[in-house]
C-alpha cells in the first residue's frame, strides 16, 4: 500500500520504553510518544519506473513517561489522568512537536492490544506495546485503532540509530 503508516523511533527511545517496562514490572508502565507526522520515502519499494514510493511516517522524537494511576489492577491495566495528558501535550508543545501516541507494557502477556486497550484507545494515535516476560522486555509492537473503533491495525516500527532530520 502506498500510504501504509509506519513509525520511526530511535534505538535510544525504544530502549527507554523497554527499560520503563522492566522498571515497573510486574505492573504496566505507560507514557506518551512525542513527535510528528511527515512524508517519508520507502527506498525498498519500487513501483515500476516510478522509483521510490512515498509513505506516511510518524516519527517519535521523545517520550513523556507517566505514572500508572490504576490502583485496582495495575498488573494488567493502566490509566492516566486528564492532567497527565495536558502535561504531555505541554511538554510536546515546548519542543514544537505533538503527542502522537502512547506506550505501555504488557507484563507476562504478548505485545498485542487487549479488549481493554481497544475500549480506551482513540483513532489516529499510535500505541506501542512492549511485552515484559518475567521482568525482561521482549517484543515491541505498534498499533493504530481504526476509525470505526472495531479493531487495531498493526503499524510497522522502524528502529533507527538516530532520528531523521
PDB file of N, CA, C and O in Angstrom, residues 96-146:
ATOM      1  N   UNK A  96       7.968  22.027  20.208  1.00  0.00           N
ATOM      2  CA  UNK A  96       7.383  22.288  18.885  1.00  0.00           C
ATOM      3  C   UNK A  96       7.068  20.994  18.128  1.00  0.00           C
ATOM      4  O   UNK A  96       7.234  20.907  16.912  1.00  0.00           O
ATOM      5  N   UNK A  97       6.638  19.987  18.877  1.00  0.00           N
ATOM      6  CA  UNK A  97       6.150  18.733  18.315  1.00  0.00           C
ATOM      7  C   UNK A  97       4.809  18.439  18.977  1.00  0.00           C
ATOM      8  O   UNK A  97       4.248  19.332  19.625  1.00  0.00           O
ATOM      9  N   UNK A  98       4.272  17.253  18.840  1.00  0.00           N
ATOM     10  CA  UNK A  98       2.974  16.965  19.439  1.00  0.00           C
ATOM     11  C   UNK A  98       2.929  15.548  20.009  1.00  0.00           C
ATOM     12  O   UNK A  98       3.818  14.740  19.765  1.00  0.00           O
ATOM     13  N   UNK A  99       1.895  15.274  20.789  1.00  0.00           N
ATOM     14  CA  UNK A  99       1.670  13.917  21.273  1.00  0.00           C
ATOM     15  C   UNK A  99       1.120  13.132  20.090  1.00  0.00           C
ATOM     16  O   UNK A  99       0.063  13.458  19.556  1.00  0.00           O
ATOM     17  N   UNK A 100       1.869  12.111  19.668  1.00  0.00           N
ATOM     18  CA  UNK A 100       1.457  11.305  18.512  1.00  0.00           C
ATOM     19  C   UNK A 100       1.016   9.905  18.924  1.00  0.00           C
ATOM     20  O   UNK A 100       0.605   9.117  18.084  1.00  0.00           O
ATOM     21  N   UNK A 101       1.102   9.617  20.207  1.00  0.00           N
ATOM     22  CA  UNK A 101       0.679   8.303  20.655  1.00  0.00           C
ATOM     23  C   UNK A 101       1.016   8.050  22.103  1.00  0.00           C
ATOM     24  O   UNK A 101       1.425   8.959  22.835  1.00  0.00           O
ATOM     25  N   UNK A 102       0.863   6.785  22.463  1.00  0.00           N
ATOM     26  CA  UNK A 102       1.019   6.348  23.849  1.00  0.00           C
ATOM     27  C   UNK A 102       1.730   5.003  23.853  1.00  0.00           C
ATOM     28  O   UNK A 102       1.623   4.244  22.897  1.00  0.00           O
ATOM     29  N   UNK A 103       2.443   4.723  24.922  1.00  0.00           N
ATOM     30  CA  UNK A 103       3.068   3.410  25.050  1.00  0.00           C
ATOM     31  C   UNK A 103       2.699   2.826  26.403  1.00  0.00           C
ATOM     32  O   UNK A 103       2.387   3.545  27.353  1.00  0.00           O
ATOM     33  N   UNK A 104       2.714   1.505  26.460  1.00  0.00           N
ATOM     34  CA  UNK A 104       2.544   0.812  27.734  1.00  0.00           C
ATOM     35  C   UNK A 104       3.108  -0.600  27.612  1.00  0.00           C
ATOM     36  O   UNK A 104       3.443  -1.047  26.519  1.00  0.00           O
ATOM     37  N   UNK A 105       3.224  -1.256  28.750  1.00  0.00           N
ATOM     38  CA  UNK A 105       3.768  -2.611  28.759  1.00  0.00           C
ATOM     39  C   UNK A 105       2.661  -3.615  29.043  1.00  0.00           C
ATOM     40  O   UNK A 105       1.611  -3.269  29.593  1.00  0.00           O
ATOM     41  N   UNK A 106       2.926  -4.843  28.646  1.00  0.00           N
ATOM     42  CA  UNK A 106       2.061  -5.978  28.973  1.00  0.00           C
ATOM     43  C   UNK A 106       2.912  -6.982  29.750  1.00  0.00           C
ATOM     44  O   UNK A 106       3.627  -7.785  29.153  1.00  0.00           O
ATOM     45  N   UNK A 107       2.855  -6.921  31.093  1.00  0.00           N
ATOM     46  CA  UNK A 107       3.623  -7.883  31.891  1.00  0.00           C
ATOM     47  C   UNK A 107       3.119  -9.315  31.677  1.00  0.00           C
ATOM     48  O   UNK A 107       1.928  -9.593  31.827  1.00  0.00           O
ATOM     49  N   UNK A 108       4.034 -10.173  31.288  1.00  0.00           N
ATOM     50  CA  UNK A 108       3.765 -11.604  31.091  1.00  0.00           C
ATOM     51  C   UNK A 108       2.627 -11.868  30.108  1.00  0.00           C
ATOM     52  O   UNK A 108       1.916 -12.876  30.223  1.00  0.00           O
ATOM     53  N   UNK A 109       2.481 -10.988  29.139  1.00  0.00           N
ATOM     54  CA  UNK A 109       1.490 -11.154  28.070  1.00  0.00           C
ATOM     55  C   UNK A 109       2.095 -10.656  26.763  1.00  0.00           C
ATOM     56  O   UNK A 109       3.032  -9.856  26.764  1.00  0.00           O
ATOM     57  N   UNK A 110       1.541 -11.085  25.628  1.00  0.00           N
ATOM     58  CA  UNK A 110       2.071 -10.666  24.330  1.00  0.00           C
ATOM     59  C   UNK A 110       1.890  -9.158  24.092  1.00  0.00           C
ATOM     60  O   UNK A 110       1.046  -8.514  24.711  1.00  0.00           O
ATOM     61  N   UNK A 111       2.660  -8.654  23.163  1.00  0.00           N
ATOM     62  CA  UNK A 111       2.615  -7.232  22.782  1.00  0.00           C
ATOM     63  C   UNK A 111       1.507  -7.001  21.756  1.00  0.00           C
ATOM     64  O   UNK A 111       1.733  -6.514  20.656  1.00  0.00           O
ATOM     65  N   UNK A 112       0.284  -7.393  22.126  1.00  0.00           N
ATOM     66  CA  UNK A 112      -0.912  -7.207  21.300  1.00  0.00           C
ATOM     67  C   UNK A 112      -1.942  -6.445  22.117  1.00  0.00           C
ATOM     68  O   UNK A 112      -2.065  -6.682  23.321  1.00  0.00           O
ATOM     69  N   UNK A 113      -2.724  -5.595  21.474  1.00  0.00           N
ATOM     70  CA  UNK A 113      -3.737  -4.854  22.237  1.00  0.00           C
ATOM     71  C   UNK A 113      -4.824  -5.787  22.782  1.00  0.00           C
ATOM     72  O   UNK A 113      -5.252  -6.726  22.110  1.00  0.00           O
ATOM     73  N   UNK A 114      -5.242  -5.491  23.983  1.00  0.00           N
ATOM     74  CA  UNK A 114      -6.334  -6.238  24.609  1.00  0.00           C
ATOM     75  C   UNK A 114      -7.662  -5.550  24.287  1.00  0.00           C
ATOM     76  O   UNK A 114      -7.696  -4.448  23.736  1.00  0.00           O
ATOM     77  N   UNK A 115      -8.744  -6.194  24.662  1.00  0.00           N
ATOM     78  CA  UNK A 115     -10.062  -5.571  24.524  1.00  0.00           C
ATOM     79  C   UNK A 115     -10.111  -4.287  25.350  1.00  0.00           C
ATOM     80  O   UNK A 115     -10.649  -3.275  24.903  1.00  0.00           O
ATOM     81  N   UNK A 116      -9.522  -4.296  26.528  1.00  0.00           N
ATOM     82  CA  UNK A 116      -9.464  -3.091  27.371  1.00  0.00           C
ATOM     83  C   UNK A 116      -8.715  -1.977  26.635  1.00  0.00           C
ATOM     84  O   UNK A 116      -9.144  -0.819  26.643  1.00  0.00           O
ATOM     85  N   UNK A 117      -7.600  -2.331  26.004  1.00  0.00           N
ATOM     86  CA  UNK A 117      -6.839  -1.333  25.239  1.00  0.00           C
ATOM     87  C   UNK A 117      -7.721  -0.720  24.158  1.00  0.00           C
ATOM     88  O   UNK A 117      -7.731   0.504  23.976  1.00  0.00           O
ATOM     89  N   UNK A 118      -8.449  -1.551  23.433  1.00  0.00           N
ATOM     90  CA  UNK A 118      -9.317  -1.047  22.361  1.00  0.00           C
ATOM     91  C   UNK A 118     -10.413  -0.143  22.915  1.00  0.00           C
ATOM     92  O   UNK A 118     -10.710   0.909  22.359  1.00  0.00           O
ATOM     93  N   UNK A 119     -11.000  -0.545  24.023  1.00  0.00           N
ATOM     94  CA  UNK A 119     -12.089   0.237  24.612  1.00  0.00           C
ATOM     95  C   UNK A 119     -11.638   1.616  25.078  1.00  0.00           C
ATOM     96  O   UNK A 119     -12.454   2.533  25.191  1.00  0.00           O
ATOM     97  N   UNK A 120     -10.345   1.771  25.366  1.00  0.00           N
ATOM     98  CA  UNK A 120      -9.839   3.034  25.907  1.00  0.00           C
ATOM     99  C   UNK A 120      -8.922   3.791  24.949  1.00  0.00           C
ATOM    100  O   UNK A 120      -8.313   4.783  25.335  1.00  0.00           O
ATOM    101  N   UNK A 121      -8.841   3.328  23.723  1.00  0.00           N
ATOM    102  CA  UNK A 121      -7.964   3.974  22.727  1.00  0.00           C
ATOM    103  C   UNK A 121      -8.751   4.953  21.868  1.00  0.00           C
ATOM    104  O   UNK A 121      -9.981   4.920  21.826  1.00  0.00           O
ATOM    105  N   UNK A 122      -8.018   5.808  21.187  1.00  0.00           N
ATOM    106  CA  UNK A 122      -8.575   6.767  20.239  1.00  0.00           C
ATOM    107  C   UNK A 122      -7.965   6.526  18.866  1.00  0.00           C
ATOM    108  O   UNK A 122      -6.767   6.248  18.762  1.00  0.00           O
ATOM    109  N   UNK A 123      -8.765   6.641  17.810  1.00  0.00           N
ATOM    110  CA  UNK A 123      -8.180   6.558  16.470  1.00  0.00           C
ATOM    111  C   UNK A 123      -7.117   7.658  16.288  1.00  0.00           C
ATOM    112  O   UNK A 123      -7.098   8.638  17.032  1.00  0.00           O
ATOM    113  N   UNK A 124      -6.267   7.497  15.321  1.00  0.00           N
ATOM    114  CA  UNK A 124      -5.194   8.389  14.910  1.00  0.00           C
ATOM    115  C   UNK A 124      -3.915   8.159  15.686  1.00  0.00           C
ATOM    116  O   UNK A 124      -2.835   8.121  15.108  1.00  0.00           O
ATOM    117  N   UNK A 125      -3.974   7.982  16.996  1.00  0.00           N
ATOM    118  CA  UNK A 125      -2.766   7.812  17.797  1.00  0.00           C
ATOM    119  C   UNK A 125      -2.085   6.470  17.515  1.00  0.00           C
ATOM    120  O   UNK A 125      -2.732   5.498  17.179  1.00  0.00           O
ATOM    121  N   UNK A 126      -0.777   6.447  17.718  1.00  0.00           N
ATOM    122  CA  UNK A 126      -0.009   5.205  17.700  1.00  0.00           C
ATOM    123  C   UNK A 126       0.035   4.662  19.125  1.00  0.00           C
ATOM    124  O   UNK A 126       0.131   5.437  20.084  1.00  0.00           O
ATOM    125  N   UNK A 127      -0.032   3.345  19.240  1.00  0.00           N
ATOM    126  CA  UNK A 127       0.029   2.682  20.537  1.00  0.00           C
ATOM    127  C   UNK A 127       1.138   1.637  20.507  1.00  0.00           C
ATOM    128  O   UNK A 127       0.984   0.583  19.896  1.00  0.00           O
ATOM    129  N   UNK A 128       2.249   1.953  21.163  1.00  0.00           N
ATOM    130  CA  UNK A 128       3.345   0.998  21.279  1.00  0.00           C
ATOM    131  C   UNK A 128       3.092   0.148  22.517  1.00  0.00           C
ATOM    132  O   UNK A 128       2.765   0.668  23.586  1.00  0.00           O
ATOM    133  N   UNK A 129       3.250  -1.161  22.342  1.00  0.00           N
ATOM    134  CA  UNK A 129       3.122  -2.106  23.457  1.00  0.00           C
ATOM    135  C   UNK A 129       4.410  -2.916  23.515  1.00  0.00           C
ATOM    136  O   UNK A 129       4.856  -3.459  22.502  1.00  0.00           O
ATOM    137  N   UNK A 130       4.997  -3.000  24.710  1.00  0.00           N
ATOM    138  CA  UNK A 130       6.171  -3.845  24.904  1.00  0.00           C
ATOM    139  C   UNK A 130       5.772  -4.983  25.840  1.00  0.00           C
ATOM    140  O   UNK A 130       5.173  -4.764  26.884  1.00  0.00           O
ATOM    141  N   UNK A 131       6.067  -6.196  25.430  1.00  0.00           N
ATOM    142  CA  UNK A 131       5.837  -7.366  26.272  1.00  0.00           C
ATOM    143  C   UNK A 131       7.011  -7.490  27.238  1.00  0.00           C
ATOM    144  O   UNK A 131       8.173  -7.374  26.832  1.00  0.00           O
ATOM    145  N   UNK A 132       6.695  -7.684  28.523  1.00  0.00           N
ATOM    146  CA  UNK A 132       7.731  -7.863  29.541  1.00  0.00           C
ATOM    147  C   UNK A 132       7.477  -9.209  30.211  1.00  0.00           C
ATOM    148  O   UNK A 132       6.488  -9.386  30.913  1.00  0.00           O
ATOM    149  N   UNK A 133       8.361 -10.165  29.944  1.00  0.00           N
ATOM    150  CA  UNK A 133       8.211 -11.532  30.450  1.00  0.00           C
ATOM    151  C   UNK A 133       9.172 -11.746  31.620  1.00  0.00           C
ATOM    152  O   UNK A 133      10.383 -11.663  31.431  1.00  0.00           O
ATOM    153  N   UNK A 134       8.614 -11.976  32.804  1.00  0.00           N
ATOM    154  CA  UNK A 134       9.457 -12.222  33.975  1.00  0.00           C
ATOM    155  C   UNK A 134      10.397 -11.076  34.284  1.00  0.00           C
ATOM    156  O   UNK A 134      11.484 -11.289  34.804  1.00  0.00           O
ATOM    157  N   UNK A 135      10.017  -9.857  33.934  1.00  0.00           N
ATOM    158  CA  UNK A 135      10.841  -8.681  34.187  1.00  0.00           C
ATOM    159  C   UNK A 135      11.764  -8.297  33.050  1.00  0.00           C
ATOM    160  O   UNK A 135      12.430  -7.262  33.113  1.00  0.00           O
ATOM    161  N   UNK A 136      11.819  -9.111  31.996  1.00  0.00           N
ATOM    162  CA  UNK A 136      12.714  -8.839  30.863  1.00  0.00           C
ATOM    163  C   UNK A 136      11.896  -8.399  29.646  1.00  0.00           C
ATOM    164  O   UNK A 136      10.999  -9.123  29.213  1.00  0.00           O
ATOM    165  N   UNK A 137      12.195  -7.226  29.094  1.00  0.00           N
ATOM    166  CA  UNK A 137      11.469  -6.759  27.906  1.00  0.00           C
ATOM    167  C   UNK A 137      11.688  -7.692  26.728  1.00  0.00           C
ATOM    168  O   UNK A 137      12.787  -8.199  26.530  1.00  0.00           O
ATOM    169  N   UNK A 138      10.623  -7.912  25.966  1.00  0.00           N
ATOM    170  CA  UNK A 138      10.670  -8.797  24.809  1.00  0.00           C
ATOM    171  C   UNK A 138      10.212  -8.018  23.572  1.00  0.00           C
ATOM    172  O   UNK A 138      10.756  -6.976  23.281  1.00  0.00           O
ATOM    173  N   UNK A 139       9.190  -8.521  22.908  1.00  0.00           N
ATOM    174  CA  UNK A 139       8.682  -7.913  21.678  1.00  0.00           C
ATOM    175  C   UNK A 139       8.099  -6.534  21.927  1.00  0.00           C
ATOM    176  O   UNK A 139       7.501  -6.274  22.971  1.00  0.00           O
ATOM    177  N   UNK A 140       8.258  -5.678  20.922  1.00  0.00           N
ATOM    178  CA  UNK A 140       7.638  -4.356  20.949  1.00  0.00           C
ATOM    179  C   UNK A 140       6.903  -4.177  19.618  1.00  0.00           C
ATOM    180  O   UNK A 140       7.480  -4.398  18.558  1.00  0.00           O
ATOM    181  N   UNK A 141       5.630  -3.807  19.707  1.00  0.00           N
ATOM    182  CA  UNK A 141       4.803  -3.622  18.517  1.00  0.00           C
ATOM    183  C   UNK A 141       4.119  -2.268  18.586  1.00  0.00           C
ATOM    184  O   UNK A 141       4.079  -1.632  19.639  1.00  0.00           O
ATOM    185  N   UNK A 142       3.572  -1.834  17.456  1.00  0.00           N
ATOM    186  CA  UNK A 142       2.800  -0.593  17.431  1.00  0.00           C
ATOM    187  C   UNK A 142       1.502  -0.839  16.671  1.00  0.00           C
ATOM    188  O   UNK A 142       1.461  -1.634  15.720  1.00  0.00           O
ATOM    189  N   UNK A 143       0.466  -0.128  17.090  1.00  0.00           N
ATOM    190  CA  UNK A 143      -0.880  -0.326  16.566  1.00  0.00           C
ATOM    191  C   UNK A 143      -1.584   1.010  16.419  1.00  0.00           C
ATOM    192  O   UNK A 143      -1.277   1.961  17.135  1.00  0.00           O
ATOM    193  N   UNK A 144      -2.543   1.053  15.499  1.00  0.00           N
ATOM    194  CA  UNK A 144      -3.446   2.209  15.378  1.00  0.00           C
ATOM    195  C   UNK A 144      -4.875   1.693  15.368  1.00  0.00           C
ATOM    196  O   UNK A 144      -5.193   0.740  14.656  1.00  0.00           O
ATOM    197  N   UNK A 145      -5.721   2.341  16.153  1.00  0.00           N
ATOM    198  CA  UNK A 145      -7.128   1.975  16.192  1.00  0.00           C
ATOM    199  C   UNK A 145      -7.806   2.491  14.932  1.00  0.00           C
ATOM    200  O   UNK A 145      -7.663   3.669  14.576  1.00  0.00           O
ATOM    201  N   UNK A 146      -8.532   1.619  14.257  1.00  0.00           N
ATOM    202  CA  UNK A 146      -9.254   2.023  13.052  1.00  0.00           C
ATOM    203  C   UNK A 146     -10.320   3.059  13.398  1.00  0.00           C
ATOM    204  O   UNK A 146     -10.824   3.094  14.523  1.00  0.00           O
TER     205      UNK A 146
END
